[in-house]
Coordinates of C-alpha atoms in Angstrom, one line a residue:
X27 CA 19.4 3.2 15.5
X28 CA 17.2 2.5 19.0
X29 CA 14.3 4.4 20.0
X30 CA 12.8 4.9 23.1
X31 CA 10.2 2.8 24.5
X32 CA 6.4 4.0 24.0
X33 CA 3.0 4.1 26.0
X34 CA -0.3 5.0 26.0
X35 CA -1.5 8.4 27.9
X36 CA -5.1 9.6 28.3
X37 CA -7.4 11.7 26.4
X38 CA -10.0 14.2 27.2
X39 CA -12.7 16.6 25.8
X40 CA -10.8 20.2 26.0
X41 CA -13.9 22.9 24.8
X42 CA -13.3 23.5 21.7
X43 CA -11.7 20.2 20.4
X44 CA -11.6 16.8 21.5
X45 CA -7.5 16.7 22.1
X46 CA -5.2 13.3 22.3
X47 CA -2.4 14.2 24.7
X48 CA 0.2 11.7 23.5
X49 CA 0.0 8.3 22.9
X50 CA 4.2 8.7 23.0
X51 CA 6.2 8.9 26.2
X52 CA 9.9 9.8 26.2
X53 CA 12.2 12.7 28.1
X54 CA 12.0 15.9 26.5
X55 CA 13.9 17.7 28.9
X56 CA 15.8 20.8 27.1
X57 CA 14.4 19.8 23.8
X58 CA 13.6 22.9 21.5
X59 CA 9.6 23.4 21.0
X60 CA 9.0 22.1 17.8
X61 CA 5.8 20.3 15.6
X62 CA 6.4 16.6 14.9
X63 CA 9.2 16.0 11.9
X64 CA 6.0 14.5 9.4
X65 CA 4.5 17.8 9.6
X66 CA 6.0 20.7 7.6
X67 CA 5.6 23.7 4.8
X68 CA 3.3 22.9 1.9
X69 CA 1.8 20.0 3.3
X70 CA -1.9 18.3 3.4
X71 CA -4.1 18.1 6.6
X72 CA -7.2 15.4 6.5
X73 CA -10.1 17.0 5.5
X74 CA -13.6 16.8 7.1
X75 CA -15.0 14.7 7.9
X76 CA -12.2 13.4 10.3
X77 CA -10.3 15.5 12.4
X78 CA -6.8 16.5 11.9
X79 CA -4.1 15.7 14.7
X80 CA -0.9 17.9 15.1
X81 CA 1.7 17.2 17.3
X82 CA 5.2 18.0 17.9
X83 CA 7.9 18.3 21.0
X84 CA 7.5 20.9 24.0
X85 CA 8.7 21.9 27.7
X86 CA 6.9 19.5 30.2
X87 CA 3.8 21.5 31.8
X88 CA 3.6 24.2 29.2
X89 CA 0.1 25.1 27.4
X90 CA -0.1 25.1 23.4
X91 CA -2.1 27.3 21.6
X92 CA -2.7 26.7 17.3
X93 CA -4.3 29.0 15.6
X94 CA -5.3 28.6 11.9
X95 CA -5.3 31.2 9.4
X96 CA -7.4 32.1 7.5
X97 CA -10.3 32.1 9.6
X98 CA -10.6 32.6 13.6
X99 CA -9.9 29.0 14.7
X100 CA -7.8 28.3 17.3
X101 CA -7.7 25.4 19.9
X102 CA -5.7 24.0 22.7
X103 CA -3.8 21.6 25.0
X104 CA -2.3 21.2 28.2
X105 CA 1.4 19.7 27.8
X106 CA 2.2 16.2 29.2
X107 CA 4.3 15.6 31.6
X108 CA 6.4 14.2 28.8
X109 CA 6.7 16.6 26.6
X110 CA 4.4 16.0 23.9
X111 CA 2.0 18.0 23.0
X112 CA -1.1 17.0 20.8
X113 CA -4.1 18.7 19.3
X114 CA -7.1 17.7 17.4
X115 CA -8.6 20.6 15.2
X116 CA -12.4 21.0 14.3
X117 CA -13.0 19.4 11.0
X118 CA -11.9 21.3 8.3
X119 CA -13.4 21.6 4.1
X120 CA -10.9 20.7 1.4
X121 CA -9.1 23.7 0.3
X122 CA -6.6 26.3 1.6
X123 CA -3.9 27.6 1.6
X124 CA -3.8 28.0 5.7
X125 CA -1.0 28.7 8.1
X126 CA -1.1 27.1 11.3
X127 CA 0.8 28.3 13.9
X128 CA 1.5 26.7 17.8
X129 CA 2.5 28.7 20.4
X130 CA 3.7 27.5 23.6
X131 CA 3.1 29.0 27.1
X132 CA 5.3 28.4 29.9
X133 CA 3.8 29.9 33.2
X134 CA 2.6 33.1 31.7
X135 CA 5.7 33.9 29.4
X136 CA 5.9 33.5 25.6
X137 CA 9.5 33.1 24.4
X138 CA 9.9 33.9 20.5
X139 CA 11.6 31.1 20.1
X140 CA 8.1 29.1 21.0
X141 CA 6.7 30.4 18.9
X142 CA 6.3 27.9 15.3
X143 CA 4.5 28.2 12.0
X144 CA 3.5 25.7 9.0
X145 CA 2.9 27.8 5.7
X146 CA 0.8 27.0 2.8
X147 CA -0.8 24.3 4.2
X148 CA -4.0 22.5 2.7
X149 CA -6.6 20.3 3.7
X150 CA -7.6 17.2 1.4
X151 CA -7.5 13.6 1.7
X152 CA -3.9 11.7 3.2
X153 CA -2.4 8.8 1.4
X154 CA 0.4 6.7 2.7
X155 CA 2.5 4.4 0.1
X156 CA 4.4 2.2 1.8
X157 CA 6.3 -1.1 0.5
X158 CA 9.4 -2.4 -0.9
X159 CA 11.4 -1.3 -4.0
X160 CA 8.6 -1.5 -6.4
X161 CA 7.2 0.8 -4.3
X162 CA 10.5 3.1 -3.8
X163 CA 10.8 3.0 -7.3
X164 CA 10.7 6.7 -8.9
X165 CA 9.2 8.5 -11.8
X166 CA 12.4 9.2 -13.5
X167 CA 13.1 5.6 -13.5
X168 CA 9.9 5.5 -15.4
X169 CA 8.5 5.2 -18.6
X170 CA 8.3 8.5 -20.3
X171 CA 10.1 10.4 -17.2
X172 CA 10.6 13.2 -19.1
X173 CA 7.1 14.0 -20.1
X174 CA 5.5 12.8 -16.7
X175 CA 8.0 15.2 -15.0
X176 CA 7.8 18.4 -17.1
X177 CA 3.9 17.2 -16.4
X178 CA 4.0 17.6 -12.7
X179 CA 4.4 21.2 -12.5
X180 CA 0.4 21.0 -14.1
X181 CA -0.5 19.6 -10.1
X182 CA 0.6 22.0 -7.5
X183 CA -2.8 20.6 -5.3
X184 CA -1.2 17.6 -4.7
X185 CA 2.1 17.6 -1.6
X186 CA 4.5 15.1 -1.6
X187 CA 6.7 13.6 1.4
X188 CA 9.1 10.7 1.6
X189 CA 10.5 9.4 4.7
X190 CA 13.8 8.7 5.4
X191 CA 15.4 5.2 4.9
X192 CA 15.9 4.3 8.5
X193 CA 15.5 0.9 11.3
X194 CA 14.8 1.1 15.2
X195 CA 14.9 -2.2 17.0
X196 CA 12.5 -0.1 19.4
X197 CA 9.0 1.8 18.6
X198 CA 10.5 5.6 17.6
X199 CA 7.8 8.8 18.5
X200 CA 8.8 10.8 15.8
X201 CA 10.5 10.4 12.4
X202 CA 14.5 9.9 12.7
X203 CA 15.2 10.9 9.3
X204 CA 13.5 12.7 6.2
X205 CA 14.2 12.2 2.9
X206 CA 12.0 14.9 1.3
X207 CA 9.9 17.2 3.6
X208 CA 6.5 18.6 2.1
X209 CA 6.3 19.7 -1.3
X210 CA 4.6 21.3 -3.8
X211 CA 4.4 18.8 -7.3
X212 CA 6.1 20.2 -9.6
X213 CA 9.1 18.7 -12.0
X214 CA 11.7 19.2 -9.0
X215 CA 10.0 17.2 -6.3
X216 CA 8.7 14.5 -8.5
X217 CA 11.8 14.4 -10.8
X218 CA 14.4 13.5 -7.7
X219 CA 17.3 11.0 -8.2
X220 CA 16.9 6.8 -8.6
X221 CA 15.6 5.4 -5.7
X222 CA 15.0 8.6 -3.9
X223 CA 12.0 10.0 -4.4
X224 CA 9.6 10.3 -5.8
X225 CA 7.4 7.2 -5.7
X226 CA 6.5 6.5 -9.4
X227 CA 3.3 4.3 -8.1
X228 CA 2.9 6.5 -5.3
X229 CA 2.0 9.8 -7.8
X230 CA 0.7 8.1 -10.4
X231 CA -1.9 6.9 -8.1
X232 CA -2.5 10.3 -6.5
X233 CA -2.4 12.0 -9.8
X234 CA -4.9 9.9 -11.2
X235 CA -7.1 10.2 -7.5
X236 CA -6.4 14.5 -7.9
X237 CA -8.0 13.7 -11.5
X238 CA -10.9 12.7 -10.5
X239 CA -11.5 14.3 -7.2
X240 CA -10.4 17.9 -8.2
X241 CA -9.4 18.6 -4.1
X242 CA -5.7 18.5 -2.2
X243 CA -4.1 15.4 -2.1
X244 CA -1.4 14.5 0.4
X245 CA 1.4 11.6 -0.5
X246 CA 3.3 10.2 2.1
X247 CA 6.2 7.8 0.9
X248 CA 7.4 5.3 3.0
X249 CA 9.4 2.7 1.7
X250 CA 12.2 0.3 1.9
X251 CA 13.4 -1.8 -0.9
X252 CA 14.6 -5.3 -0.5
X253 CA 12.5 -5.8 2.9
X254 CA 10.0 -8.9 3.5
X255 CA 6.6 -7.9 5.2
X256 CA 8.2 -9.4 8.6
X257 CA 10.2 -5.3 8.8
X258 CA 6.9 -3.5 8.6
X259 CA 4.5 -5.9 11.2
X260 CA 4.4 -5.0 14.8
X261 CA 5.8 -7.6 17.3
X262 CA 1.7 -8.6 17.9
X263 CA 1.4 -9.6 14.4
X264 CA 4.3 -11.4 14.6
X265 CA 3.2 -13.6 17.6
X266 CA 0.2 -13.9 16.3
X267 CA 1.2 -15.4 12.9
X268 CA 4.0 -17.6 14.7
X269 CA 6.9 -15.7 13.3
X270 CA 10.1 -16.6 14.2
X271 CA 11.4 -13.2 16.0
X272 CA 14.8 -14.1 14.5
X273 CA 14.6 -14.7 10.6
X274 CA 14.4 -14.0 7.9
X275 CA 17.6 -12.0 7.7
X276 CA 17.7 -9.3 4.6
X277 CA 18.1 -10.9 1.2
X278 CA 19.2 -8.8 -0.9
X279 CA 19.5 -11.6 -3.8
X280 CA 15.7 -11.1 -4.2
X281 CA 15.4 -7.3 -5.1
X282 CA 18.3 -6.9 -7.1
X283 CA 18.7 -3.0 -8.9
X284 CA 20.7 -1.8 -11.1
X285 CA 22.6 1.6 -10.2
X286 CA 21.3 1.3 -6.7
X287 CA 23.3 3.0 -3.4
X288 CA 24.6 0.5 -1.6
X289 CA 23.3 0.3 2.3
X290 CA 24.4 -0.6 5.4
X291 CA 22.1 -3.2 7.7
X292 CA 18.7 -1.3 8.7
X293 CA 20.1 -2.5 12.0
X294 CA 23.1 -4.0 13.9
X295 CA 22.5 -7.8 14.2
X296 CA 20.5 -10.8 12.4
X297 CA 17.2 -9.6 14.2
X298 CA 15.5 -7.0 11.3
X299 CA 11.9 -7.8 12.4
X300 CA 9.5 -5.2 13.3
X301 CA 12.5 -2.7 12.4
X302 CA 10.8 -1.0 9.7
X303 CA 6.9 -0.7 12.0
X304 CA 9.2 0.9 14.5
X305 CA 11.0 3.6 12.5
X306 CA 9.2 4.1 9.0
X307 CA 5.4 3.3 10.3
X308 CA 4.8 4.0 14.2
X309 CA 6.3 7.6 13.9
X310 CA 3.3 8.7 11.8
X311 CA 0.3 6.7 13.9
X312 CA -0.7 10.4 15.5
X313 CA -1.1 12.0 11.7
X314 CA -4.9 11.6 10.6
X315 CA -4.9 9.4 7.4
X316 CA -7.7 8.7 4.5
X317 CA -6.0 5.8 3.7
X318 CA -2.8 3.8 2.7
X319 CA -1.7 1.5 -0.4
X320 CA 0.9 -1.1 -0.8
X321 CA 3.2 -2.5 -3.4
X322 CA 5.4 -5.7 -1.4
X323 CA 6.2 -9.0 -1.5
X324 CA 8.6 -10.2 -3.7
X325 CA 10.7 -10.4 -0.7
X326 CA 8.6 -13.0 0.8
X327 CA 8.8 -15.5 -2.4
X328 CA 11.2 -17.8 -1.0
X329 CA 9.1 -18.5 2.2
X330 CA 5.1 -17.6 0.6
X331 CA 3.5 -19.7 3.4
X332 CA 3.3 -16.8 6.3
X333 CA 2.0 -14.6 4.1
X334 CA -1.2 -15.8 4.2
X335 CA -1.5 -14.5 7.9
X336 CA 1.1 -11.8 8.2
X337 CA -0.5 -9.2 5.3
X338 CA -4.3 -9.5 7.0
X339 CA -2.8 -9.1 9.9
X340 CA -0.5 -6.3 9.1
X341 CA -3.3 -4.5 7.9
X342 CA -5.6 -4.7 10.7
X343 CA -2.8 -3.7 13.1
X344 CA -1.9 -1.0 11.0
X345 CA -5.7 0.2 10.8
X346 CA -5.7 -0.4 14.7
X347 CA -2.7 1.9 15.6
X348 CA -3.3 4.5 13.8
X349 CA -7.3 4.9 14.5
X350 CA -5.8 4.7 18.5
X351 CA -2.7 6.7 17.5
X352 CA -5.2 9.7 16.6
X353 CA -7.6 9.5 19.2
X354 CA -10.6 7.7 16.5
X355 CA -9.9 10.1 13.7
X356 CA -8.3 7.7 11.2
X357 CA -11.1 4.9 10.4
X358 CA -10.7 1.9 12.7
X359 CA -11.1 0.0 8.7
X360 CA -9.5 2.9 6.6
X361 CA -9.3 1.5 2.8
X362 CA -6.1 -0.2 2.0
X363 CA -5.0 -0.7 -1.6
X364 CA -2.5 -2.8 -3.0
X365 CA -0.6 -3.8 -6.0
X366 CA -0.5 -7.6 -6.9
X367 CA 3.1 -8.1 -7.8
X368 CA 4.0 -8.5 -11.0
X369 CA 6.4 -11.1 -13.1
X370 CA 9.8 -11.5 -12.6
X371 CA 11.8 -14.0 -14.7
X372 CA 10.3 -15.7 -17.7
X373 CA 8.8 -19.5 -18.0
X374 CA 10.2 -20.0 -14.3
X375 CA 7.7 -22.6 -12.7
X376 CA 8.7 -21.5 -9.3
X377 CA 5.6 -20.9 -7.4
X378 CA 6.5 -18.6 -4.7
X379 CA 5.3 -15.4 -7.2
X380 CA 2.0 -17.0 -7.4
X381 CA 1.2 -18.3 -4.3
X382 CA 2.2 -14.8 -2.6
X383 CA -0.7 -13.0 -5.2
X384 CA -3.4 -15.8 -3.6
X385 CA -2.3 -15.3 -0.4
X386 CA -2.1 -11.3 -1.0
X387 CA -6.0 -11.6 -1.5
X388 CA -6.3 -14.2 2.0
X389 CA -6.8 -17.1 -0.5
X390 CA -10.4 -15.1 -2.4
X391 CA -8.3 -14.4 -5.2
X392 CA -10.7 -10.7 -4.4
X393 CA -11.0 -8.2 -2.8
X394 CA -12.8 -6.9 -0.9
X395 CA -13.6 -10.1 0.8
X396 CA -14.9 -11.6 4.5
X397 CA -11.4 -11.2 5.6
X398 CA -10.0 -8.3 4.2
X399 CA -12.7 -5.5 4.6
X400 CA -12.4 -2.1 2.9
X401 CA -9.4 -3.7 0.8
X402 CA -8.7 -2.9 -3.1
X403 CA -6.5 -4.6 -5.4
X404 CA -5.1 -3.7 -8.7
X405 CA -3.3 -6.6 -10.7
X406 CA 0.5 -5.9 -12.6
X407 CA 1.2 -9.6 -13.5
X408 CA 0.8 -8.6 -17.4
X409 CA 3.0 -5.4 -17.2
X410 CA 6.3 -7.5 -17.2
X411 CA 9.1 -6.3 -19.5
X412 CA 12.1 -8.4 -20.4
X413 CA 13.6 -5.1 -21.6
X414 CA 13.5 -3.2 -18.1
X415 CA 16.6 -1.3 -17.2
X416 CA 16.2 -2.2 -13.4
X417 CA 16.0 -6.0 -14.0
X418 CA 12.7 -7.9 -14.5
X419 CA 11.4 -7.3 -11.0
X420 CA 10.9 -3.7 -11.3
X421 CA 8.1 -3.2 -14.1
X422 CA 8.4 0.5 -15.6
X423 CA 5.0 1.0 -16.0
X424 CA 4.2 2.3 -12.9
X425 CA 1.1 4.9 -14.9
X426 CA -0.7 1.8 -15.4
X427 CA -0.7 0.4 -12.1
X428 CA -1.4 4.1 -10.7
X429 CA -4.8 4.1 -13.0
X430 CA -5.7 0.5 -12.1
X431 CA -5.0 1.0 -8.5
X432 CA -6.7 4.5 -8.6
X433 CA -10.2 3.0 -10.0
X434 CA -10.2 0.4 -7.1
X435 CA -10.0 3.3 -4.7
X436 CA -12.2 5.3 -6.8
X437 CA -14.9 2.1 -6.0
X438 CA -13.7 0.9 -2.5
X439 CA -12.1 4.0 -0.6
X440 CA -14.6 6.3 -2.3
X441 CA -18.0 4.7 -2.8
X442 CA -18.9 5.0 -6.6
X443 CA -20.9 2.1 -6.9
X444 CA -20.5 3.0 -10.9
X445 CA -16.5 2.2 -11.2
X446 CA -15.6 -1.0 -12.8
X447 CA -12.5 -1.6 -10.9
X448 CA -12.1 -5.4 -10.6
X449 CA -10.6 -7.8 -13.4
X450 CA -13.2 -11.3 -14.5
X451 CA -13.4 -13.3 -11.8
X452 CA -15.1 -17.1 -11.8
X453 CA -18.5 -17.2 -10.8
X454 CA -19.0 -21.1 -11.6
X455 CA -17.4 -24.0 -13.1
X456 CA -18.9 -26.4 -15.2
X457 CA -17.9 -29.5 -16.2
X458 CA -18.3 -31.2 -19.8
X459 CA -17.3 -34.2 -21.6
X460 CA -13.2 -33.5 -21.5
X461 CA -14.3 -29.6 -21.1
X462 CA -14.3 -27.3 -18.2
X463 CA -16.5 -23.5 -19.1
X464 CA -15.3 -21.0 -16.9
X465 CA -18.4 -18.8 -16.3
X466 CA -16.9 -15.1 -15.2
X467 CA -19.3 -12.7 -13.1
X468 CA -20.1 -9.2 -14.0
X469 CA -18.3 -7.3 -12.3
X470 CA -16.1 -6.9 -15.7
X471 CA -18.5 -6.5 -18.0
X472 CA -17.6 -8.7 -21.0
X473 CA -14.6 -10.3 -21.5
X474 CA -11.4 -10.6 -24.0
X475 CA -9.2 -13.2 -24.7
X476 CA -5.8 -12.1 -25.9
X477 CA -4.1 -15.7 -26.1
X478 CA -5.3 -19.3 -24.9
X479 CA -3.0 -19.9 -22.2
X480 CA -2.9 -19.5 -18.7
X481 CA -5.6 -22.4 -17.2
X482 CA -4.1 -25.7 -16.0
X483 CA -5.8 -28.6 -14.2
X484 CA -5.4 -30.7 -11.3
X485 CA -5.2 -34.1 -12.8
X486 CA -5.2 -37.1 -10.4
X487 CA -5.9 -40.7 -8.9
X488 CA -7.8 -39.6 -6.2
X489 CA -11.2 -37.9 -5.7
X490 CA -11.4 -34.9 -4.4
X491 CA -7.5 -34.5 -4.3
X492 CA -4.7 -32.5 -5.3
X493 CA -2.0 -33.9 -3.0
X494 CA 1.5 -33.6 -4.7
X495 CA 2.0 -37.0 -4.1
X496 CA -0.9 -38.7 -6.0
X497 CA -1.7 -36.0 -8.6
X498 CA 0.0 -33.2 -11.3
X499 CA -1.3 -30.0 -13.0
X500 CA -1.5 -30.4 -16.5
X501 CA -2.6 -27.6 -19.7
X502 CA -5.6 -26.9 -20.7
X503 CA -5.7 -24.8 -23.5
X504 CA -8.8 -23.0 -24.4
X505 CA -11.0 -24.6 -27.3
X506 CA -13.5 -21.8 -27.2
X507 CA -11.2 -18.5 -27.5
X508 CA -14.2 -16.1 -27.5
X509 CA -14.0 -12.1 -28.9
X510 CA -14.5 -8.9 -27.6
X511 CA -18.3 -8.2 -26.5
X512 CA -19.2 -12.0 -27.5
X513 CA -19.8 -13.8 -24.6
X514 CA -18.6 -14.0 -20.4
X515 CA -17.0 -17.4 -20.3
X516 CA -14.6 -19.7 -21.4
X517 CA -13.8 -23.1 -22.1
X518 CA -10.8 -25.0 -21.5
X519 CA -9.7 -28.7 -22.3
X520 CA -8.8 -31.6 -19.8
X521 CA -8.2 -34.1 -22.7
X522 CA -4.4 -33.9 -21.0
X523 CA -5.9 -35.7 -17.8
X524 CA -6.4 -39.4 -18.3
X525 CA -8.0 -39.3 -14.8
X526 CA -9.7 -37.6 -12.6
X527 CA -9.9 -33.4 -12.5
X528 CA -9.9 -32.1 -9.3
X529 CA -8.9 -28.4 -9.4
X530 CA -8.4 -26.0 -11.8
X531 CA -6.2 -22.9 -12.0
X532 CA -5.4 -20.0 -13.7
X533 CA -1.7 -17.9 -14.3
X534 CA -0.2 -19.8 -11.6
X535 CA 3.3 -18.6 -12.7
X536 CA 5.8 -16.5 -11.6
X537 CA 5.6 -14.6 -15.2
X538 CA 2.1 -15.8 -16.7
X539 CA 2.6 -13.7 -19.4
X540 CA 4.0 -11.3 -21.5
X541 CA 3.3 -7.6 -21.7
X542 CA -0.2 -6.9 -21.6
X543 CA -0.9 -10.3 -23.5
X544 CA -2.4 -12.5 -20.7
X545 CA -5.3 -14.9 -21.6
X546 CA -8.8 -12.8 -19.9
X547 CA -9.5 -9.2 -20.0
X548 CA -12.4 -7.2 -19.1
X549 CA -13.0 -4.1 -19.6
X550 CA -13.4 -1.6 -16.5
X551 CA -14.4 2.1 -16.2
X552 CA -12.8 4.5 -18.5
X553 CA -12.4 2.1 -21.2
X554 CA -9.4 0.6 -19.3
X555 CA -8.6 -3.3 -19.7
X556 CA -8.3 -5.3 -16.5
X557 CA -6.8 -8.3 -16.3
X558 CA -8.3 -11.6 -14.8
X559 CA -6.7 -11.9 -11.7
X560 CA -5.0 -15.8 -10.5
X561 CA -7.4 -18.2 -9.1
X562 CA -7.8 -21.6 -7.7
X563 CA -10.6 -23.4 -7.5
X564 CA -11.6 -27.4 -6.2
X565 CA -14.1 -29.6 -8.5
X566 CA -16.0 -31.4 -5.9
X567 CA -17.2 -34.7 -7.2
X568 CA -20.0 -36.7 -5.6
X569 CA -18.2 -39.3 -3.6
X570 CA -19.6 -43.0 -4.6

């Protein structure tokens, strides 16, 4: 699949609204008027206080007209020579239902058949959940599908849409393919097939967000599974992180699933960079957003290292193209929330699973942190099943991650300074007679130990040095297993290091632990247990 080539037009202050012309260019010549294929039936607008963008195809020269209903709203725009047209309404309150409809003028004369219309549609807050298969992963492949289905019909404020599983080796204007145009919740449109739609995390999440926030809530699926982070970075990101244009190839070996369709190459050829940004991302850039989460990175286990650059910079270019993509409507730092990812095979010591999770938070171990602004976390390494149906990868309990990833957003996206959203994190080390105690901050309230696992140290020859070749992580099991509401700390034993500790660490596995049994818990909002994220963290010793 090749798209066309895109540019960058003007835009200017047209009376009533400010309006964004097109930031696409392509031919439209005999092309049917039409709105843009992400917008449809039953969908969610952004609500006040950003602006909503609408868009679609039209004759080159023409005028459109939108008029929403309810209401005596209506604004305008002067085609491009292209033939895109592009609109920005008047922010709107959450609520509805609306009808919008465009009408295009073509020297005077109104065709019917330019004449379009969008019915039932709402204005709340816009949420794109984009990823890999964890992400693609579906509610019926869930635990308690049936339930959680039949449950769906309870939410008919919150619209659903899932793109189309689709590749472009060149920057497409408008989705190529749909997979599930707007819909209402209700057990048919959240109960689709395996794989499909729709996204288990994805509605969980929003559910949980509708819970609380009691307004329209728009979902936007968009997800691939199998695919490294290199598919869904812009060709920028890629130069800027020193990323071979030609690798990696797809491996499917990583993201093995059972009862999965088989599929043909996202593109002809070895080069799938950028594919995914070009087909799957860049079509929606003109839709106004509140905000996007993300659920990747198995795929990248085998080769961890780039990570540490390409999801920063993935996000900024993301927040980037879509606050230029609509004109400054989207926020320029928009929240961005993502799930850790969680275990995968059992007492492997391979490292790639745990050195993706560090470098998912830039190497904080937190968010939000002084590189990743605005960003929110939830961690899944404890919600591991051996027992999953879809292989160890794919963790069924997706309503767990949803309410973890929902109380982040709650805090970050959504500014309650009350939500507990954040696992125990270190605050200070300090070092004992063959003892390390992990002092935790508050941001967990107190803490619960559910085994003694989990911590290891850096044991080695040299000060200040962790080097593979002159040190070795060994255990060190807890000696002080605190209770429930006793205390905030820990402390751990280095009698296993017979020389010098230099670092410490904590669930540096692939699969740290079983389900919902790792070492440190605190207990967030809503009485729900979060678990201590990973860390790692230097002893600096006085050098003499």
């Amino acid at each position: 699949m090749v798209g066309r080539p895109v540019g960058r037009g003007a835009w200017w202050d047209c009376g009533l609204v400010l309006c964004l012309c097109t930031l696409f260019f392509s031919s439209a010549e005999g092309l049917p008027f039409k709105f843009a294929s992400v917008y449809g039936d039953h969908m969610v607008l952004q609500q006040a206080p950003h602006r909503a963008v609408l868009w679609g195809q039209g004759d080159p020269g023409s005028n459109v007209t939108v008029q929403i209903t309810p209401g005596d709203s209506e604004f305008k725009t002067v085609n491009s020579d292209a033939g895109l047209w592009n609109v920005t309404l008047d922010p709107m309150k959450a609520g509805g239902p609306y009808n919008v409809t465009a009408i295009q003028y073509f020297k005077g004369v109104t065709p019917l058949e330019a004449i379009r219309k969008l019915f039932n549609v709402m204005f709340g807050d816009v949420w794109v959940c984009s990823g890999q298969s964890n992400m693609q992963f579906t509610v019926m492949m869930g635990f308690n599908s049936t339930e959680e289905i039949l449950a769906a019909n309870n939410y008919p404020n919150i619209r659903l849409f899932t793109a189309g599983l689709v590749g472009s080796d060149t920057p497409l204007s408008n989705l190529d393919r749909v997979e599930q145009p707007w819909s209402v919740a209700s057990a048919a449109s959240v109960g689709g097939g395996m794989w499909n739609y729709f996204s288990a995390l994805c509605w969980f999440y929003g559910r949980d967000l509708y819970d609380t926030l009691q307004y329209p809530i728009g979902l936007v699926a968009s997800s691939y599974e199998g695919t490294p982070i290199e598919y869904w970075s812009s060709p920028e990101v890629l130069q800027k992180c020193d990323v071979d244009n030609t690798l990696p190839k797809r491996d499917q070996s990583l993201d093995l699933r059972k009862h999965a369709p088989k599929r043909t190459p996202i593109v002809p050829g070895d080069n799938q960079n950028s594919v995914l940004w070009n087909a799957m991302i860049h079509p929606l850039l003109n839709m106004t957003i509140k905000g996007a989460i993300w659920y990747q990175g198995e795929s990248n286990a085998d080769h961890p290292d780039s990570y540490l650059c390409l999801f920063p910079a993935m996000i900024d270019s993301w927040r980037s193209s879509w606050y230029q993509g609509t004109g400054g409507q989207t926020d320029l730092t928009f929240p961005f929330g993502f799930m850790q990812i969680s275990g995968n095979v059992p007492g492997s010591t391979d490292l790639g699973y745990p050195e993706i999770r560090w470098h998912q938070t830039a190497d904080f171990g937190y968010v939000p942190n002084p590189k990743m602004e605005k960003v929110f976390m939830a961690v899944a390494m404890d919600l591991w099943r051996p027992d999953s149906p879809w292989l160890t990868v794919h963790p069924q309990d997706k309503q767990d991650m949803g309410t973890r990833l929902s109380l982040a957003a709650r805090a970050v996206a959504y500014g309650d300074k009350n939500i507990k959203f954040q696992g125990p994190f270190p605050s200070s080390l300090q070092m004992g007679n063959d003892t390390i105690v992990v002092q935790y901050g508050p941001e967990a309230g107190h803490i619960e130990v559910r085994s003694t696992g989990g911590f290891e140290v850096c044991c080695s020859s040299v000060k200040n040095n962790c080097n593979k070749d002159t040190a070795m992580w060994v255990d060190a099991p807890m000696v002080h297993a605190i209770r429930p509401n006793a205390t905030d700390s820990v402390t751990v034993s280095t009698t296993n290091c017979h020389k010098i500790v230099t670092a410490i660490r904590y669930a540096w596995r692939e699969t740290p632990c079983s389900f919902k049994q790792c070492p440190v818990y605190g207990m967030g909002s809503m009485q729900v247990p979060l678990p201590a994220p990973p860390f790692l963290m230097y002893m600096r010793v006085p050098q003499g």
